[in-house]
PDB file of C-alpha atoms and ligand atoms in Angstrom:
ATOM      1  CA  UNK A  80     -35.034   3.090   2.763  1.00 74.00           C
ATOM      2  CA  UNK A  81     -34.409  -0.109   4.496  1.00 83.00           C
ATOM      3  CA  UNK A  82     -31.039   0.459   7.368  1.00 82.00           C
ATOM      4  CA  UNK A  83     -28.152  -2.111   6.924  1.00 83.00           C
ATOM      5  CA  UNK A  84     -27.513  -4.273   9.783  1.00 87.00           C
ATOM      6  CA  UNK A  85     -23.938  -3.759  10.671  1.00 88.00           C
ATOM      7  CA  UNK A  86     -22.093  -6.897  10.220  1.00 91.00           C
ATOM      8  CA  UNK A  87     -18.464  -7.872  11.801  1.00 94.00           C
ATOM      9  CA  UNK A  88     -15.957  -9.099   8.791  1.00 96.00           C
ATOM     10  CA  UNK A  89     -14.348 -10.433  11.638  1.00 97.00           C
ATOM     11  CA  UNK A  90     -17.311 -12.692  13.045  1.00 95.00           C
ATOM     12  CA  UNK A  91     -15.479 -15.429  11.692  1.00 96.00           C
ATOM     13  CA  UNK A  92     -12.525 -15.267  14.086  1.00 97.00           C
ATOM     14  CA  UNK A  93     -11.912 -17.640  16.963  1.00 96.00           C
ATOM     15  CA  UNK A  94      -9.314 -18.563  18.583  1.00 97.00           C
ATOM     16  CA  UNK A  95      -6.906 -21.862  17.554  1.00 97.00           C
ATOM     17  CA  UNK A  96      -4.815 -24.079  19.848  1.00 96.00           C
ATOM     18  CA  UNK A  97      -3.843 -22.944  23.730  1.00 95.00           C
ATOM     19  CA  UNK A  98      -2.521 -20.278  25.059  1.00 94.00           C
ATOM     20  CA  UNK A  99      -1.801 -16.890  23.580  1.00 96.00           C
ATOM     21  CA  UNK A 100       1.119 -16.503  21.737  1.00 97.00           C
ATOM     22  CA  UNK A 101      -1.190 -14.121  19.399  1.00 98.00           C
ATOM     23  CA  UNK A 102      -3.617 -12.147  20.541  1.00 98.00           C
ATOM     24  CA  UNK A 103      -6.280 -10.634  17.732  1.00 98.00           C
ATOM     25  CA  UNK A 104      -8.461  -7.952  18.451  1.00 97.00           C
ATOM     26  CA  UNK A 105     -11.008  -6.732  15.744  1.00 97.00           C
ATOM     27  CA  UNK A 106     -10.826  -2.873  15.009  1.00 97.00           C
ATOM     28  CA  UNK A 107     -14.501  -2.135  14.250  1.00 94.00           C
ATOM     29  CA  UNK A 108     -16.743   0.677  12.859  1.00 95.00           C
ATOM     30  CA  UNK A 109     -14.082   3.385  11.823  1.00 96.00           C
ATOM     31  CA  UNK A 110     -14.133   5.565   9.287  1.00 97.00           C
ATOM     32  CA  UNK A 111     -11.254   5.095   6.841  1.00 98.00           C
ATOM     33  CA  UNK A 112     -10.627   7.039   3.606  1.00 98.00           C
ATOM     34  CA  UNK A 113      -7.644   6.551   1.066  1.00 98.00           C
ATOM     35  CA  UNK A 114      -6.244  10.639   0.483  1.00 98.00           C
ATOM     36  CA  UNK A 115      -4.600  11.282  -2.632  1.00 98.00           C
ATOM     37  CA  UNK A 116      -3.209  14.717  -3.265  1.00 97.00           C
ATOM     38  CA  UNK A 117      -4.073  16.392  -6.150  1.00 97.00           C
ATOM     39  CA  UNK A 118      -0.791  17.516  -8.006  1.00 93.00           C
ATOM     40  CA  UNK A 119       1.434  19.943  -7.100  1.00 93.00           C
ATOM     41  CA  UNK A 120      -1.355  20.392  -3.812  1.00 96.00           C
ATOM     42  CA  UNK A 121       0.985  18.193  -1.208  1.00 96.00           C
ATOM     43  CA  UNK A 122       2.313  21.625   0.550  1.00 96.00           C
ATOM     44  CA  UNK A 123      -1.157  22.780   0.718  1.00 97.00           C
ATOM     45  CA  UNK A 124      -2.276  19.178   1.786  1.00 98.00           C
ATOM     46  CA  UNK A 125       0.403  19.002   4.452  1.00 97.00           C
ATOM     47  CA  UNK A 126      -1.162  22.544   5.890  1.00 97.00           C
ATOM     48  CA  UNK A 127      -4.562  21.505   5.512  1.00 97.00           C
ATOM     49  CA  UNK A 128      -3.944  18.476   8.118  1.00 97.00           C
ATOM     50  CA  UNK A 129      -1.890  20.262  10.239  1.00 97.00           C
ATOM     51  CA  UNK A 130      -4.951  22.761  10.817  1.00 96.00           C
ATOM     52  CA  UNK A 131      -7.719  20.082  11.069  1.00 96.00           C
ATOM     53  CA  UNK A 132      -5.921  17.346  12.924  1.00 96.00           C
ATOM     54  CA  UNK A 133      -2.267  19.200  14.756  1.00 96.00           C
ATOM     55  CA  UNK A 134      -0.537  16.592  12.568  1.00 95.00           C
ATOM     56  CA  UNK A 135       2.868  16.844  10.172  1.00 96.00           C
ATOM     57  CA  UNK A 136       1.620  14.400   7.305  1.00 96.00           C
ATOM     58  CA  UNK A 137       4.860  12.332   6.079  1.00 94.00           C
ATOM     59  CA  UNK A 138       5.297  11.410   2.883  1.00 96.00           C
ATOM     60  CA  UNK A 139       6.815   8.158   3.500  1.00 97.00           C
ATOM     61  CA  UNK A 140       5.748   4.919   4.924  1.00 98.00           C
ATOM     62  CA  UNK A 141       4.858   5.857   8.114  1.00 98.00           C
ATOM     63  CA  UNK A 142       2.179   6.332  10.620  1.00 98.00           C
ATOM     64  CA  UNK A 143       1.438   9.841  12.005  1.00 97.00           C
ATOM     65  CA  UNK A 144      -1.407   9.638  14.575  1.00 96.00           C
ATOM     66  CA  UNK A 145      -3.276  12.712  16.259  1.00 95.00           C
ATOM     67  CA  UNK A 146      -6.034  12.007  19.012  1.00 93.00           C
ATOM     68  CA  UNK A 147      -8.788  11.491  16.041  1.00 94.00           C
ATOM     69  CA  UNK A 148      -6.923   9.976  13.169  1.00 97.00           C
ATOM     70  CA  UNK A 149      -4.153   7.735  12.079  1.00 97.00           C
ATOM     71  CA  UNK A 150      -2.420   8.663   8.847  1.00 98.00           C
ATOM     72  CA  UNK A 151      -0.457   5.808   7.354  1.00 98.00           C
ATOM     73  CA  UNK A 152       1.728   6.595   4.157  1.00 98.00           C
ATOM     74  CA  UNK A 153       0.761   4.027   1.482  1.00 98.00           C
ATOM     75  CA  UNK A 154       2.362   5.953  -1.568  1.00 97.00           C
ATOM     76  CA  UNK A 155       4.139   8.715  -2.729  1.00 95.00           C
ATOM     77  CA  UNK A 156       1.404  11.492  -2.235  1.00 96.00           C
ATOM     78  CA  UNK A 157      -0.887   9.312  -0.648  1.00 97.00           C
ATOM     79  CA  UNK A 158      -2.535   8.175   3.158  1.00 98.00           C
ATOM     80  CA  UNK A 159      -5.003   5.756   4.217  1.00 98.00           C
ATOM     81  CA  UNK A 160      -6.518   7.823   6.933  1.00 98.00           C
ATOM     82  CA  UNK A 161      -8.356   6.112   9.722  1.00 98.00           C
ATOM     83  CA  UNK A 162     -10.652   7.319  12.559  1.00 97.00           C
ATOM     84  CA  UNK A 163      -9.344   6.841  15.832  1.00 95.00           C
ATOM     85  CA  UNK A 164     -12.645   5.720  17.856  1.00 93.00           C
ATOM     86  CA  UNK A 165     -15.811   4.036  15.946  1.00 92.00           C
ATOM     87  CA  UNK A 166     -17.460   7.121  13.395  1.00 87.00           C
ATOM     88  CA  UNK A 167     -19.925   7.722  11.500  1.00 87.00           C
ATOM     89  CA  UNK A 168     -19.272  10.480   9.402  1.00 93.00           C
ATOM     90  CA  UNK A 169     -15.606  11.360   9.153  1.00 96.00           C
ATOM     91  CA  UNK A 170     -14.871  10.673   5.698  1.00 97.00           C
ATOM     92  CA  UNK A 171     -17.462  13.379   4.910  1.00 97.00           C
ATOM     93  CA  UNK A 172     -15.615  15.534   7.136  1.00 97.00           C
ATOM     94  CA  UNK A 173     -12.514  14.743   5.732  1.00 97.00           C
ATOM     95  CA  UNK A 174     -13.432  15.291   2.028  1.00 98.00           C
ATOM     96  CA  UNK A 175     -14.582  18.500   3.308  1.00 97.00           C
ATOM     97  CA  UNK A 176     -11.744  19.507   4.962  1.00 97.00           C
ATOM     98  CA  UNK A 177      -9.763  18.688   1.864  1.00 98.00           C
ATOM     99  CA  UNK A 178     -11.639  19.747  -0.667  1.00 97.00           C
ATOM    100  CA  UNK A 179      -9.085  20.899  -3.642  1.00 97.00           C
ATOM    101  CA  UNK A 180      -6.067  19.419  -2.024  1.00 98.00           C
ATOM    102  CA  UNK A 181      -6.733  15.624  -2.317  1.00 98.00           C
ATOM    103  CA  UNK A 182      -9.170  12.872  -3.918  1.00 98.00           C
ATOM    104  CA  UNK A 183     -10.487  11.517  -0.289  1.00 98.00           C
ATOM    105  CA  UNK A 184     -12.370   7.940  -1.436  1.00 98.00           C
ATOM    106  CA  UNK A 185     -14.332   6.130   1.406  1.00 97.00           C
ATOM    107  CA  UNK A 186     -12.790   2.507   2.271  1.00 97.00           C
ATOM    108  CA  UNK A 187     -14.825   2.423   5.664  1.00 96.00           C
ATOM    109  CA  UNK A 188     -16.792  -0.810   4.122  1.00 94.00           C
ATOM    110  CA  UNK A 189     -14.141  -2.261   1.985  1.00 96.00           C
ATOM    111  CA  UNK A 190     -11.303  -2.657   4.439  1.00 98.00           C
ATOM    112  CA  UNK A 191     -11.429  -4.965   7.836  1.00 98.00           C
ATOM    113  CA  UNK A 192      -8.512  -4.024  10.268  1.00 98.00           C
ATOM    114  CA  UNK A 193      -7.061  -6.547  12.853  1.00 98.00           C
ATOM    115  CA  UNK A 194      -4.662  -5.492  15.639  1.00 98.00           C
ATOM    116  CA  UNK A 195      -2.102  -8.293  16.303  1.00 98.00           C
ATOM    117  CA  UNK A 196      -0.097  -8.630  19.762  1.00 97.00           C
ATOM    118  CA  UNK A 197       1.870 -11.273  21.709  1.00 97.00           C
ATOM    119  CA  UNK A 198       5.221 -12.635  22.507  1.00 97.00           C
ATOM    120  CA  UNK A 199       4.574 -15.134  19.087  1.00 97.00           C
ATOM    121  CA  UNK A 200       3.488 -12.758  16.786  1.00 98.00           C
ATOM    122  CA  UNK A 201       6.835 -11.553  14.952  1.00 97.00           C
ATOM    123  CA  UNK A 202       7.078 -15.751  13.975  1.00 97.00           C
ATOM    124  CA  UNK A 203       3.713 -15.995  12.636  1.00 98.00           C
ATOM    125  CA  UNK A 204       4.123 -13.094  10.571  1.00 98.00           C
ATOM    126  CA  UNK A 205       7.166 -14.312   9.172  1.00 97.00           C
ATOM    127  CA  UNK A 206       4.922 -17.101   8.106  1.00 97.00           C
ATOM    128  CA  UNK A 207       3.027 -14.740   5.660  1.00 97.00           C
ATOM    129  CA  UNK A 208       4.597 -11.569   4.917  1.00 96.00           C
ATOM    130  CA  UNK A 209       7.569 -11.372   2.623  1.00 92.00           C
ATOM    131  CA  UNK A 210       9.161  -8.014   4.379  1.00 96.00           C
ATOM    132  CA  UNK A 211      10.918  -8.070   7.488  1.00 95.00           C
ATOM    133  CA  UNK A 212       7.813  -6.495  10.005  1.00 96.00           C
ATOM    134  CA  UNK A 213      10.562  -6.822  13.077  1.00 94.00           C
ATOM    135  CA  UNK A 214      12.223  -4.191  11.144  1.00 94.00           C
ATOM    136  CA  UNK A 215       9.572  -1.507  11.059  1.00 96.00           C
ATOM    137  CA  UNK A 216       9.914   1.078  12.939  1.00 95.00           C
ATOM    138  CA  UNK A 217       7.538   2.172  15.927  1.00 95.00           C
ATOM    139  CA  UNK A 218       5.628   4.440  13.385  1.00 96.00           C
ATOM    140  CA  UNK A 219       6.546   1.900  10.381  1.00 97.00           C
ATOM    141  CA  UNK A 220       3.738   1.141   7.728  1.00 98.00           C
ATOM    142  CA  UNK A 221       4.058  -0.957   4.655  1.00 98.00           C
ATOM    143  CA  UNK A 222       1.877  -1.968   2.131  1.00 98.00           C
ATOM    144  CA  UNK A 223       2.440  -5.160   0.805  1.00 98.00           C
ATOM    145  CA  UNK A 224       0.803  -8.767   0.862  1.00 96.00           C
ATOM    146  CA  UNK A 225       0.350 -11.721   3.317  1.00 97.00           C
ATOM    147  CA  UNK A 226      -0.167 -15.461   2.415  1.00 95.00           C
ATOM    148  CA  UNK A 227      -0.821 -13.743  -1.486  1.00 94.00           C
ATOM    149  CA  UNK A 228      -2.981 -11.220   0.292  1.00 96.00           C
ATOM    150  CA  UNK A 229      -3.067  -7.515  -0.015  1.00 97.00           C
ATOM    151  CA  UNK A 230      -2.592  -6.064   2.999  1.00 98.00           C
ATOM    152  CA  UNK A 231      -1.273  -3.181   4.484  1.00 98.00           C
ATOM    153  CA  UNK A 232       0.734  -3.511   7.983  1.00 98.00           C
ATOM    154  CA  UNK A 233       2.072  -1.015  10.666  1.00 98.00           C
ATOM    155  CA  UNK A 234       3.362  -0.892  14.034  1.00 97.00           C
ATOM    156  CA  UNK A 235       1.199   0.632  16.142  1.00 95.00           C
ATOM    157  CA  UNK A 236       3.797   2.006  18.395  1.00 92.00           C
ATOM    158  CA  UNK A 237       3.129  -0.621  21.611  1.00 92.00           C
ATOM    159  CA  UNK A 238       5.226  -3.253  20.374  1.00 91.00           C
ATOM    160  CA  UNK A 239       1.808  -4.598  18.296  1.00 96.00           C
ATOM    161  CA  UNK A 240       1.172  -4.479  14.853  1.00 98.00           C
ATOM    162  CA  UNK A 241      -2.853  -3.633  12.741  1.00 98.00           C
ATOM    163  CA  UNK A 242      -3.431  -5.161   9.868  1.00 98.00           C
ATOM    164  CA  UNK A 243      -5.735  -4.161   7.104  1.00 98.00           C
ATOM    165  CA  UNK A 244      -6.988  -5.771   4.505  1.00 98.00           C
ATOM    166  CA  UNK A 245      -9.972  -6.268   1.903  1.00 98.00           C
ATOM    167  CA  UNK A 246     -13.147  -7.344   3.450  1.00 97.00           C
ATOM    168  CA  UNK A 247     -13.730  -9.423   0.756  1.00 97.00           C
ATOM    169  CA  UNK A 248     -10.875 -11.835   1.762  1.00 98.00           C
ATOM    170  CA  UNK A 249     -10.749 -11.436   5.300  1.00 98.00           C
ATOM    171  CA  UNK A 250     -11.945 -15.616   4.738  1.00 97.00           C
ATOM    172  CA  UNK A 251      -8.498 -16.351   3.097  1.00 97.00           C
ATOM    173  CA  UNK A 252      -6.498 -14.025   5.715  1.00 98.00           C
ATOM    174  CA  UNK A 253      -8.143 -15.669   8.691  1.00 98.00           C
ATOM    175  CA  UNK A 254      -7.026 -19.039   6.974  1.00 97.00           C
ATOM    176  CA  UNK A 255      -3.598 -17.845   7.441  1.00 98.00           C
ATOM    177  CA  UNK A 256      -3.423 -16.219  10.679  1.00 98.00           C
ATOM    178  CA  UNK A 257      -5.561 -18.949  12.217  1.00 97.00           C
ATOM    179  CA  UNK A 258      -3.065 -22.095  10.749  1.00 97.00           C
ATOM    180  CA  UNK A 259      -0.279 -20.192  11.449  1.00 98.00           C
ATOM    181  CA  UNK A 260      -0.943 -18.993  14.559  1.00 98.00           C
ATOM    182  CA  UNK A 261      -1.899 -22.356  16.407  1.00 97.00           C
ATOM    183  CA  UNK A 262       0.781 -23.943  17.116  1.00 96.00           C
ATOM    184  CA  UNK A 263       1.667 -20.777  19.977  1.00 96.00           C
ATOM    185  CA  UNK A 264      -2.021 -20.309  20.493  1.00 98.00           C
ATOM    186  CA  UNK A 265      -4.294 -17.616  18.991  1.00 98.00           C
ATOM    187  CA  UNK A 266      -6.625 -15.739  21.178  1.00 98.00           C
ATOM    188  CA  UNK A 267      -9.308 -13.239  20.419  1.00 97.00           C
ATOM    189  CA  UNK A 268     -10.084  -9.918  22.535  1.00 95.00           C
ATOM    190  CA  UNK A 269     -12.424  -7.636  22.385  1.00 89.00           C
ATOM    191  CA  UNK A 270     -13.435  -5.379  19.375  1.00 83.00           C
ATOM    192  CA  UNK A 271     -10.315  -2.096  20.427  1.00 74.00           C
ATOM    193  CA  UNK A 272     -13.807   0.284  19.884  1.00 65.00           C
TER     194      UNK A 272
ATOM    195  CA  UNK B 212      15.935 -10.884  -7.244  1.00 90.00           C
ATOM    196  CA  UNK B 213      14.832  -8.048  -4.799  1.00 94.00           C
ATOM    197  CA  UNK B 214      14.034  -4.656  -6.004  1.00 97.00           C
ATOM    198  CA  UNK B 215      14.216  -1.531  -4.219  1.00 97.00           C
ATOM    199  CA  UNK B 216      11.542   0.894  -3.987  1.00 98.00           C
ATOM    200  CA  UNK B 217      12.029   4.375  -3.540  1.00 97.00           C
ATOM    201  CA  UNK B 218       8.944   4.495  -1.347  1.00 97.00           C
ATOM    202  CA  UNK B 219       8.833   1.324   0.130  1.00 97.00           C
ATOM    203  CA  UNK B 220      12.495   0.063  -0.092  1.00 96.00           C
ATOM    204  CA  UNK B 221      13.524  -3.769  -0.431  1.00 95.00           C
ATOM    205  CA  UNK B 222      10.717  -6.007  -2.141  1.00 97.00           C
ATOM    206  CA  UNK B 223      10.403  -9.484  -3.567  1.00 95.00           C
ATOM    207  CA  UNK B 224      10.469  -9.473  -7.559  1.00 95.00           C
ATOM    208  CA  UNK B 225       7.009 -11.259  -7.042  1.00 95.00           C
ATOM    209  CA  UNK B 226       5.217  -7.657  -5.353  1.00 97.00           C
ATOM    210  CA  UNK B 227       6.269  -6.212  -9.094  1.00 98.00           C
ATOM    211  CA  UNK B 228       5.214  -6.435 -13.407  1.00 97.00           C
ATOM    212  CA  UNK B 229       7.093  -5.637 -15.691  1.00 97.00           C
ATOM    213  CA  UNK B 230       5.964  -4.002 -18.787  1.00 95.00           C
ATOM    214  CA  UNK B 231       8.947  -3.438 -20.831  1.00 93.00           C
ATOM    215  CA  UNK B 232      11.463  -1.287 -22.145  1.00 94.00           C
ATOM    216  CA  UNK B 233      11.734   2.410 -20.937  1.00 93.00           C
ATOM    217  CA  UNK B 234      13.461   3.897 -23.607  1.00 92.00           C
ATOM    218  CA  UNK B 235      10.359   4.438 -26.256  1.00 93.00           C
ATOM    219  CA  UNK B 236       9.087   7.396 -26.761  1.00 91.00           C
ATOM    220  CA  UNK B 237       5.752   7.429 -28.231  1.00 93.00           C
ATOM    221  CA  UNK B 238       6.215   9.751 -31.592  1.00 95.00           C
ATOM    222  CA  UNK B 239       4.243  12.392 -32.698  1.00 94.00           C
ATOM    223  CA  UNK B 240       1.462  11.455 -34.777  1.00 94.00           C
ATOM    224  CA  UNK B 241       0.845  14.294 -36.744  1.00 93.00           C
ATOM    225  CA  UNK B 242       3.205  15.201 -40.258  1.00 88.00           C
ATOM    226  CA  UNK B 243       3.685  12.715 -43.252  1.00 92.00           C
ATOM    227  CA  UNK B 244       1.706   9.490 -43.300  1.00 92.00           C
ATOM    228  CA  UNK B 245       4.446   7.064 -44.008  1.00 93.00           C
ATOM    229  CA  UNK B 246       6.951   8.888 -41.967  1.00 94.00           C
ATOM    230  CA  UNK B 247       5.140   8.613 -39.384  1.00 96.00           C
ATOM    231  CA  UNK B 248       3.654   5.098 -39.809  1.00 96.00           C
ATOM    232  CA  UNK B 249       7.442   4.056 -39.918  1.00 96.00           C
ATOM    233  CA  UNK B 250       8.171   6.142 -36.368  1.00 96.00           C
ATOM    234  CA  UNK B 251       5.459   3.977 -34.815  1.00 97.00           C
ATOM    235  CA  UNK B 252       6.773   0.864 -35.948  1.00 97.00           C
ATOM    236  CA  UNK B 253       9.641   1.433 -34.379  1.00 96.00           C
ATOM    237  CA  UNK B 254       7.913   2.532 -31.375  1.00 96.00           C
ATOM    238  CA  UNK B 255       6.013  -0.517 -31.057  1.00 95.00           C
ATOM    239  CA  UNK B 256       7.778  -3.420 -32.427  1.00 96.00           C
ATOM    240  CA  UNK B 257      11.620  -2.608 -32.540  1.00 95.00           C
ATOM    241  CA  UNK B 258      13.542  -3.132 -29.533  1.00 93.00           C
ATOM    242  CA  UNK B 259      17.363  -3.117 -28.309  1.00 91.00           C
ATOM    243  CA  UNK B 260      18.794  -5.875 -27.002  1.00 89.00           C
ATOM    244  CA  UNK B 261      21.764  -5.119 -24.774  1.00 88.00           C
ATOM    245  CA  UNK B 262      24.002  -7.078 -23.071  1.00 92.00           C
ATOM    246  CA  UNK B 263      24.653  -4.832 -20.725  1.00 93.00           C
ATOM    247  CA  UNK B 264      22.152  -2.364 -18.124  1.00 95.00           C
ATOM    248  CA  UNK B 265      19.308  -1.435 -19.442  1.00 93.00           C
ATOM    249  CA  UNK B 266      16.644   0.890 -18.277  1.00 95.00           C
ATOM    250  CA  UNK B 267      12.933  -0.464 -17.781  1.00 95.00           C
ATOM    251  CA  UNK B 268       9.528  -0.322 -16.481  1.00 96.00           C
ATOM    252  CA  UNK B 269       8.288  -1.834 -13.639  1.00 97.00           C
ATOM    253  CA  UNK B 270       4.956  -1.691 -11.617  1.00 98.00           C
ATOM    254  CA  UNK B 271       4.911  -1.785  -7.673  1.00 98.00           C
ATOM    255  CA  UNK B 272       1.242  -3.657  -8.023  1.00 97.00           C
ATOM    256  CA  UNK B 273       1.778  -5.175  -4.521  1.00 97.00           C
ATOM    257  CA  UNK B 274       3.199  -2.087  -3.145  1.00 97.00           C
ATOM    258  CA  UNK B 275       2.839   1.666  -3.293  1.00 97.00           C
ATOM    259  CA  UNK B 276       1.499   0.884  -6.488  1.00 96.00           C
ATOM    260  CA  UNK B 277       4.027   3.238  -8.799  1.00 96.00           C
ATOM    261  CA  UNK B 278       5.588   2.821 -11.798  1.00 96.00           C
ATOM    262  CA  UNK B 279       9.362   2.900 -11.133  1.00 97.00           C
ATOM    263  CA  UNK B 280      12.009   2.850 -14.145  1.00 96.00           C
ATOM    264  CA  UNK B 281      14.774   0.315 -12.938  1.00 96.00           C
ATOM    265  CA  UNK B 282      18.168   0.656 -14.468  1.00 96.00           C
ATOM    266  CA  UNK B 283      19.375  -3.290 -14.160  1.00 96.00           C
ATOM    267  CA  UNK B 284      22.187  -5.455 -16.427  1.00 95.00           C
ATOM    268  CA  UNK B 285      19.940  -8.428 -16.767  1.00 90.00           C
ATOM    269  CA  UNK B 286      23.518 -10.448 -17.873  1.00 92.00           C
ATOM    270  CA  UNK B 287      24.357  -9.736 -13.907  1.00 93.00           C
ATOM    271  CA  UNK B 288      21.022  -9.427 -12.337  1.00 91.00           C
ATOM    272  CA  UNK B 289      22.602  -6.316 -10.653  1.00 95.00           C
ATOM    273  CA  UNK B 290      20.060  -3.618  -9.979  1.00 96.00           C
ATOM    274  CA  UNK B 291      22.385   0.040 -10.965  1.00 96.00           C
ATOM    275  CA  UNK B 292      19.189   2.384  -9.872  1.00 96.00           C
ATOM    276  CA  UNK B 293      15.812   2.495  -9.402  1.00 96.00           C
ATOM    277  CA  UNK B 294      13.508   5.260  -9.860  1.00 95.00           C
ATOM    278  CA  UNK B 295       9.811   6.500 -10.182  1.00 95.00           C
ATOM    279  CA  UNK B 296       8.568   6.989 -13.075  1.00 93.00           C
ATOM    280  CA  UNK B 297       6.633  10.194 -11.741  1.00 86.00           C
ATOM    281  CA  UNK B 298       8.064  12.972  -9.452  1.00 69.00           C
ATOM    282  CA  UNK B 299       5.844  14.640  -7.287  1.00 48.00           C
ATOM    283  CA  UNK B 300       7.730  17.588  -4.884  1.00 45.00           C
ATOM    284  CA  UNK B 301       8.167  16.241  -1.494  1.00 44.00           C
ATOM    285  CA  UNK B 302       5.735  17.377   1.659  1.00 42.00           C
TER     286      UNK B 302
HETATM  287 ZN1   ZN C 645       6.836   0.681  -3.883  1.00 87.19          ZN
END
């Protein structure tokens, strides 16, 4: 069977205006999975990641991060789990791992994450997003929309925020962030790896 | 109007649907035909009308995408409690 060529959904992003009020750097190649527990399982679920990843999963909105995976709360009884470094493979590993405990669903093609930095970039968010994202907390999460966009948002503990949100209209989110960030200057770094 | 999610706290109205009323019970459909033709009428088509709080459905579609039951007074736009629908034991 013919290989896919991997494709960027960020290949459309360049930078807007001067300067670099925001700085966007694509996140590329992880493996990300959306973990459900199964019911009454969350205890089990909770021990599960502790084992495979040294991790206290919190079911809240927040992020819990281990050297190989974020966790970000995105329900009650549910994570969006994300590979820390470029993978092939870890949602298998994953569904393995929790086999019983949770419905793990590969997103790895179906979501593009962004992280977002600079001294601008609580003002252009306040462009799109309807919560507060100064407000979050250092391991904050939230999943809500931007500019009528789905997207899911957390603080990645460095004073930046990631972004993630359906491939599929990473045209119409780029039309935001690229309008709104302009007037302070957008640049573009390197894919974080 | 701003609702507050359990999970995900303070939200625009907009991140929400509502579907309706949360006090119908679906009846049991088994037992005497036209006893139980007349429980689902009621079920379906006969509502209260309040003027006071009133306890209803709402969908966090933007959100953490629950079903919360929000006890409001729709005279005051006051939200009294908010709720979800399901309860899962805590981590
Ligand atoms: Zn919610």
């Amino acid at each position: 069977m013919a290989e896919l060529m991997y494709q960027s959904p960020w290949r459309a992003l360049a930078p807007r205006g001067s300067g670099a009020g925001v700085t966007a750097a694509p996140i590329e190649r992880r493996g990300i999975a959306t973990v459900m527990a199964r019911k009454g399982r969350i205890a089990e679920l909770g021990a599960a990641v502790q084992r495979a990843y040294g991790i206290a999963l919190c079911d809240r909105p927040k992020r819990v991060s281990a050297a190989s995976v974020t966790f970000l709360g995105i329900g009650p009884g549910r994570w969006l789990a994300i590979s820390q470094r470029p993978e092939l493979g870890f949602v298998a590993v994953l569904a393995a791992q929790l086999d019983g405990l949770a419905s793990v669903v590969d997103q790895s093609d179906g979501l593009a994450l962004l992280q977002l930095s600079g001294p601008a970039l609580q003002s252009v968010l306040e462009k799109g997003f309807q919560i507060d994202c100064a407000a979050l907390a250092p391991d904050g999460c939230a999943v809500t929309s931007v500019h009528h966009i789905g997207a899911t948002i957390w603080a990645t503990g460095d004073g930046g925020f990631a972004v993630a949100v359906a491939r599929s209209l990473v045209g119409g989110f780029l039309h935001w962030l690229e309008t709104s960030a302009a007037a302070g200057g957008l640049a573009v770094a390197p894919d974080r790896g | 109007m701003r609702i507050p999610c359990p999970y995900c706290g303070s939200r625009d109205v907009s991140e929400f649907s509502y579907l309706g009323d949360a006090a119908p019970q679906r009846p049991d459909p088994s037992g005497d035909a036209s006893s139980v033709e007349a429980a689902f009428f009621d079920y379906v088509y006969l509502r209260d009308n309040p003027a006071g709080p009133h306890r209803g459905l709402w969908y966090h579609g933007a959100g953490c995408r629950n079903w919360l039951v929000v006890r409001r007074n729709p005279s005051t736009h006051e939200i009294l409690e908010v709720a979800l629908a399901a309860k899962e034991p805590a981590a």
